[in-house]
JSON list of C-alpha atoms in Angstrom, two decimals:
[
{"chain": "U", "resi": 1, "resn": "UNK", "atom": "CA", "xyz": [-52.91, 38.57, -9.61]},
{"chain": "U", "resi": 2, "resn": "UNK", "atom": "CA", "xyz": [-49.75, 40.13, -8.27]},
{"chain": "U", "resi": 3, "resn": "UNK", "atom": "CA", "xyz": [-49.47, 41.61, -4.78]},
{"chain": "U", "resi": 4, "resn": "UNK", "atom": "CA", "xyz": [-47.91, 44.81, -3.50]},
{"chain": "U", "resi": 5, "resn": "UNK", "atom": "CA", "xyz": [-47.78, 44.90, 0.29]},
{"chain": "U", "resi": 6, "resn": "UNK", "atom": "CA", "xyz": [-47.34, 47.83, 2.66]},
{"chain": "U", "resi": 7, "resn": "UNK", "atom": "CA", "xyz": [-46.84, 46.84, 6.28]},
{"chain": "U", "resi": 8, "resn": "UNK", "atom": "CA", "xyz": [-46.82, 48.87, 9.44]},
{"chain": "U", "resi": 9, "resn": "UNK", "atom": "CA", "xyz": [-48.22, 52.21, 8.28]},
{"chain": "U", "resi": 10, "resn": "UNK", "atom": "CA", "xyz": [-48.62, 54.23, 11.49]},
{"chain": "U", "resi": 11, "resn": "UNK", "atom": "CA", "xyz": [-50.90, 57.17, 12.12]},
{"chain": "U", "resi": 12, "resn": "UNK", "atom": "CA", "xyz": [-52.64, 58.79, 15.05]},
{"chain": "U", "resi": 13, "resn": "UNK", "atom": "CA", "xyz": [-56.40, 58.74, 14.90]},
{"chain": "U", "resi": 14, "resn": "UNK", "atom": "CA", "xyz": [-59.32, 59.59, 17.16]},
{"chain": "U", "resi": 15, "resn": "UNK", "atom": "CA", "xyz": [-61.44, 56.52, 16.48]},
{"chain": "U", "resi": 16, "resn": "UNK", "atom": "CA", "xyz": [-63.38, 54.62, 19.11]},
{"chain": "U", "resi": 17, "resn": "UNK", "atom": "CA", "xyz": [-66.62, 54.55, 21.03]},
{"chain": "U", "resi": 18, "resn": "UNK", "atom": "CA", "xyz": [-65.26, 55.99, 24.28]},
{"chain": "U", "resi": 19, "resn": "UNK", "atom": "CA", "xyz": [-64.82, 59.74, 24.89]},
{"chain": "U", "resi": 20, "resn": "UNK", "atom": "CA", "xyz": [-61.18, 59.26, 25.93]},
{"chain": "U", "resi": 21, "resn": "UNK", "atom": "CA", "xyz": [-60.36, 57.62, 22.58]},
{"chain": "U", "resi": 22, "resn": "UNK", "atom": "CA", "xyz": [-61.96, 60.51, 20.72]},
{"chain": "U", "resi": 23, "resn": "UNK", "atom": "CA", "xyz": [-60.28, 63.19, 22.82]},
{"chain": "U", "resi": 24, "resn": "UNK", "atom": "CA", "xyz": [-56.77, 61.80, 23.24]},
{"chain": "U", "resi": 25, "resn": "UNK", "atom": "CA", "xyz": [-56.46, 59.68, 20.12]},
{"chain": "U", "resi": 26, "resn": "UNK", "atom": "CA", "xyz": [-54.16, 56.69, 19.72]},
{"chain": "U", "resi": 27, "resn": "UNK", "atom": "CA", "xyz": [-51.85, 55.05, 17.25]},
{"chain": "U", "resi": 28, "resn": "UNK", "atom": "CA", "xyz": [-53.33, 52.80, 14.58]},
{"chain": "U", "resi": 29, "resn": "UNK", "atom": "CA", "xyz": [-51.21, 50.55, 12.39]},
{"chain": "U", "resi": 30, "resn": "UNK", "atom": "CA", "xyz": [-52.34, 49.49, 8.92]},
{"chain": "U", "resi": 31, "resn": "UNK", "atom": "CA", "xyz": [-51.15, 46.64, 6.71]},
{"chain": "U", "resi": 32, "resn": "UNK", "atom": "CA", "xyz": [-52.23, 46.53, 3.07]},
{"chain": "U", "resi": 33, "resn": "UNK", "atom": "CA", "xyz": [-51.97, 43.96, 0.31]},
{"chain": "U", "resi": 34, "resn": "UNK", "atom": "CA", "xyz": [-52.94, 45.41, -3.06]},
{"chain": "U", "resi": 35, "resn": "UNK", "atom": "CA", "xyz": [-53.89, 43.00, -5.83]},
{"chain": "U", "resi": 36, "resn": "UNK", "atom": "CA", "xyz": [-53.03, 44.14, -9.36]},
{"chain": "U", "resi": 37, "resn": "UNK", "atom": "CA", "xyz": [-51.37, 43.05, -12.58]},
{"chain": "U", "resi": 38, "resn": "UNK", "atom": "CA", "xyz": [-47.79, 44.34, -12.50]},
{"chain": "U", "resi": 39, "resn": "UNK", "atom": "CA", "xyz": [-46.79, 42.89, -15.89]},
{"chain": "U", "resi": 40, "resn": "UNK", "atom": "CA", "xyz": [-47.40, 46.10, -17.88]},
{"chain": "U", "resi": 41, "resn": "UNK", "atom": "CA", "xyz": [-45.21, 48.08, -15.46]},
{"chain": "U", "resi": 42, "resn": "UNK", "atom": "CA", "xyz": [-42.49, 45.42, -15.45]},
{"chain": "U", "resi": 43, "resn": "UNK", "atom": "CA", "xyz": [-42.43, 45.20, -19.24]},
{"chain": "U", "resi": 44, "resn": "UNK", "atom": "CA", "xyz": [-42.03, 48.96, -19.66]},
{"chain": "U", "resi": 45, "resn": "UNK", "atom": "CA", "xyz": [-40.36, 49.91, -16.37]},
{"chain": "U", "resi": 46, "resn": "UNK", "atom": "CA", "xyz": [-43.05, 52.59, -16.07]},
{"chain": "U", "resi": 47, "resn": "UNK", "atom": "CA", "xyz": [-44.43, 53.70, -12.70]},
{"chain": "U", "resi": 48, "resn": "UNK", "atom": "CA", "xyz": [-47.58, 55.00, -14.38]},
{"chain": "U", "resi": 49, "resn": "UNK", "atom": "CA", "xyz": [-48.55, 51.40, -15.22]},
{"chain": "U", "resi": 50, "resn": "UNK", "atom": "CA", "xyz": [-48.62, 50.21, -11.62]},
{"chain": "U", "resi": 51, "resn": "UNK", "atom": "CA", "xyz": [-49.79, 51.58, -8.29]},
{"chain": "U", "resi": 52, "resn": "UNK", "atom": "CA", "xyz": [-47.64, 54.25, -6.65]},
{"chain": "U", "resi": 53, "resn": "UNK", "atom": "CA", "xyz": [-47.42, 52.77, -3.16]},
{"chain": "U", "resi": 54, "resn": "UNK", "atom": "CA", "xyz": [-45.98, 55.98, -1.73]},
{"chain": "U", "resi": 55, "resn": "UNK", "atom": "CA", "xyz": [-49.14, 57.82, -2.72]},
{"chain": "U", "resi": 56, "resn": "UNK", "atom": "CA", "xyz": [-51.31, 54.99, -1.36]},
{"chain": "U", "resi": 57, "resn": "UNK", "atom": "CA", "xyz": [-49.44, 55.16, 1.96]},
{"chain": "U", "resi": 58, "resn": "UNK", "atom": "CA", "xyz": [-50.03, 58.91, 2.25]},
{"chain": "U", "resi": 59, "resn": "UNK", "atom": "CA", "xyz": [-53.72, 58.49, 1.43]},
{"chain": "U", "resi": 60, "resn": "UNK", "atom": "CA", "xyz": [-54.18, 55.73, 4.01]},
{"chain": "U", "resi": 61, "resn": "UNK", "atom": "CA", "xyz": [-52.50, 57.82, 6.71]},
{"chain": "U", "resi": 62, "resn": "UNK", "atom": "CA", "xyz": [-54.82, 60.70, 5.80]},
{"chain": "U", "resi": 63, "resn": "UNK", "atom": "CA", "xyz": [-57.86, 58.42, 6.25]},
{"chain": "U", "resi": 64, "resn": "UNK", "atom": "CA", "xyz": [-56.63, 57.30, 9.68]},
{"chain": "U", "resi": 65, "resn": "UNK", "atom": "CA", "xyz": [-55.89, 60.89, 10.71]},
{"chain": "U", "resi": 66, "resn": "UNK", "atom": "CA", "xyz": [-59.19, 62.10, 9.26]},
{"chain": "U", "resi": 67, "resn": "UNK", "atom": "CA", "xyz": [-62.80, 62.03, 10.38]},
{"chain": "U", "resi": 68, "resn": "UNK", "atom": "CA", "xyz": [-63.25, 59.88, 13.50]},
{"chain": "U", "resi": 69, "resn": "UNK", "atom": "CA", "xyz": [-65.45, 56.78, 13.44]},
{"chain": "U", "resi": 70, "resn": "UNK", "atom": "CA", "xyz": [-66.61, 54.52, 16.25]},
{"chain": "U", "resi": 71, "resn": "UNK", "atom": "CA", "xyz": [-65.47, 51.18, 14.84]},
{"chain": "U", "resi": 72, "resn": "UNK", "atom": "CA", "xyz": [-62.23, 49.93, 13.33]},
{"chain": "U", "resi": 73, "resn": "UNK", "atom": "CA", "xyz": [-64.47, 47.98, 10.94]},
{"chain": "U", "resi": 74, "resn": "UNK", "atom": "CA", "xyz": [-65.63, 51.32, 9.51]},
{"chain": "U", "resi": 75, "resn": "UNK", "atom": "CA", "xyz": [-62.08, 52.61, 9.37]},
{"chain": "U", "resi": 76, "resn": "UNK", "atom": "CA", "xyz": [-60.94, 49.50, 7.47]},
{"chain": "U", "resi": 77, "resn": "UNK", "atom": "CA", "xyz": [-63.81, 49.92, 4.99]},
{"chain": "U", "resi": 78, "resn": "UNK", "atom": "CA", "xyz": [-62.83, 53.54, 4.33]},
{"chain": "U", "resi": 79, "resn": "UNK", "atom": "CA", "xyz": [-59.22, 52.55, 3.78]},
{"chain": "U", "resi": 80, "resn": "UNK", "atom": "CA", "xyz": [-60.23, 49.80, 1.35]},
{"chain": "U", "resi": 81, "resn": "UNK", "atom": "CA", "xyz": [-62.41, 52.22, -0.59]},
{"chain": "U", "resi": 82, "resn": "UNK", "atom": "CA", "xyz": [-59.53, 54.68, -0.90]},
{"chain": "U", "resi": 83, "resn": "UNK", "atom": "CA", "xyz": [-57.18, 51.97, -2.18]},
{"chain": "U", "resi": 84, "resn": "UNK", "atom": "CA", "xyz": [-59.70, 50.78, -4.78]},
{"chain": "U", "resi": 85, "resn": "UNK", "atom": "CA", "xyz": [-59.86, 54.30, -6.25]},
{"chain": "U", "resi": 86, "resn": "UNK", "atom": "CA", "xyz": [-56.51, 53.53, -7.89]},
{"chain": "U", "resi": 87, "resn": "UNK", "atom": "CA", "xyz": [-57.25, 52.26, -11.39]},
{"chain": "U", "resi": 88, "resn": "UNK", "atom": "CA", "xyz": [-54.95, 49.25, -11.40]},
{"chain": "U", "resi": 89, "resn": "UNK", "atom": "CA", "xyz": [-55.89, 47.98, -7.95]},
{"chain": "U", "resi": 90, "resn": "UNK", "atom": "CA", "xyz": [-58.39, 45.15, -8.38]},
{"chain": "U", "resi": 91, "resn": "UNK", "atom": "CA", "xyz": [-58.41, 43.88, -4.80]},
{"chain": "U", "resi": 92, "resn": "UNK", "atom": "CA", "xyz": [-57.19, 45.00, -1.40]},
{"chain": "U", "resi": 93, "resn": "UNK", "atom": "CA", "xyz": [-56.70, 43.32, 1.94]},
{"chain": "U", "resi": 94, "resn": "UNK", "atom": "CA", "xyz": [-56.68, 45.75, 4.84]},
{"chain": "U", "resi": 95, "resn": "UNK", "atom": "CA", "xyz": [-55.59, 44.95, 8.38]},
{"chain": "U", "resi": 96, "resn": "UNK", "atom": "CA", "xyz": [-56.16, 47.66, 10.97]},
{"chain": "U", "resi": 97, "resn": "UNK", "atom": "CA", "xyz": [-54.30, 47.18, 14.26]},
{"chain": "U", "resi": 98, "resn": "UNK", "atom": "CA", "xyz": [-55.45, 48.92, 17.42]},
{"chain": "U", "resi": 99, "resn": "UNK", "atom": "CA", "xyz": [-52.67, 48.05, 19.89]},
{"chain": "U", "resi": 100, "resn": "UNK", "atom": "CA", "xyz": [-53.86, 50.52, 22.52]},
{"chain": "U", "resi": 101, "resn": "UNK", "atom": "CA", "xyz": [-57.50, 49.42, 22.56]},
{"chain": "U", "resi": 102, "resn": "UNK", "atom": "CA", "xyz": [-59.25, 50.03, 25.89]},
{"chain": "U", "resi": 103, "resn": "UNK", "atom": "CA", "xyz": [-59.21, 46.44, 27.12]},
{"chain": "U", "resi": 104, "resn": "UNK", "atom": "CA", "xyz": [-58.86, 45.67, 30.83]},
{"chain": "U", "resi": 105, "resn": "UNK", "atom": "CA", "xyz": [-56.79, 42.48, 30.47]},
{"chain": "U", "resi": 106, "resn": "UNK", "atom": "CA", "xyz": [-53.26, 42.04, 29.07]},
{"chain": "U", "resi": 107, "resn": "UNK", "atom": "CA", "xyz": [-53.18, 41.72, 25.26]},
{"chain": "U", "resi": 108, "resn": "UNK", "atom": "CA", "xyz": [-50.83, 42.32, 22.35]},
{"chain": "U", "resi": 109, "resn": "UNK", "atom": "CA", "xyz": [-53.10, 43.67, 19.64]},
{"chain": "U", "resi": 110, "resn": "UNK", "atom": "CA", "xyz": [-56.62, 43.96, 18.29]},
{"chain": "U", "resi": 111, "resn": "UNK", "atom": "CA", "xyz": [-57.09, 43.72, 14.52]},
{"chain": "U", "resi": 112, "resn": "UNK", "atom": "CA", "xyz": [-59.76, 43.68, 11.86]},
{"chain": "U", "resi": 113, "resn": "UNK", "atom": "CA", "xyz": [-58.97, 42.16, 8.48]},
{"chain": "U", "resi": 114, "resn": "UNK", "atom": "CA", "xyz": [-61.14, 42.79, 5.43]},
{"chain": "U", "resi": 115, "resn": "UNK", "atom": "CA", "xyz": [-60.78, 41.99, 1.74]},
{"chain": "U", "resi": 116, "resn": "UNK", "atom": "CA", "xyz": [-62.56, 44.07, -0.88]},
{"chain": "U", "resi": 117, "resn": "UNK", "atom": "CA", "xyz": [-62.48, 43.94, -4.66]},
{"chain": "U", "resi": 118, "resn": "UNK", "atom": "CA", "xyz": [-63.92, 45.69, -7.66]},
{"chain": "U", "resi": 119, "resn": "UNK", "atom": "CA", "xyz": [-66.12, 42.67, -8.46]}
]
């Protein structure tokens, strides 16, 4: 299976369990690795035979900016589901970064990584 990766998609969302997170929002960063067969697109040089990663990026940002959820696990699941709606995408790895998580000690990042497939 071939891989198309999108790294560092940024969007402001209102996800989290604390009222401040819901009210003020924060930046979330999403990395995706889409698993698909790119041979038909390569053989014909036809965008319609692969995944349009620009469209995927817009859809993922819309999910992050959309309906708030408590957990980044839930957010990652929603993103994966959106990616799998694309016909050619057989598998997706989603990493959601929450660099501004409400943690009281110094840290660089909080992430959740999930892998989902059609099977």
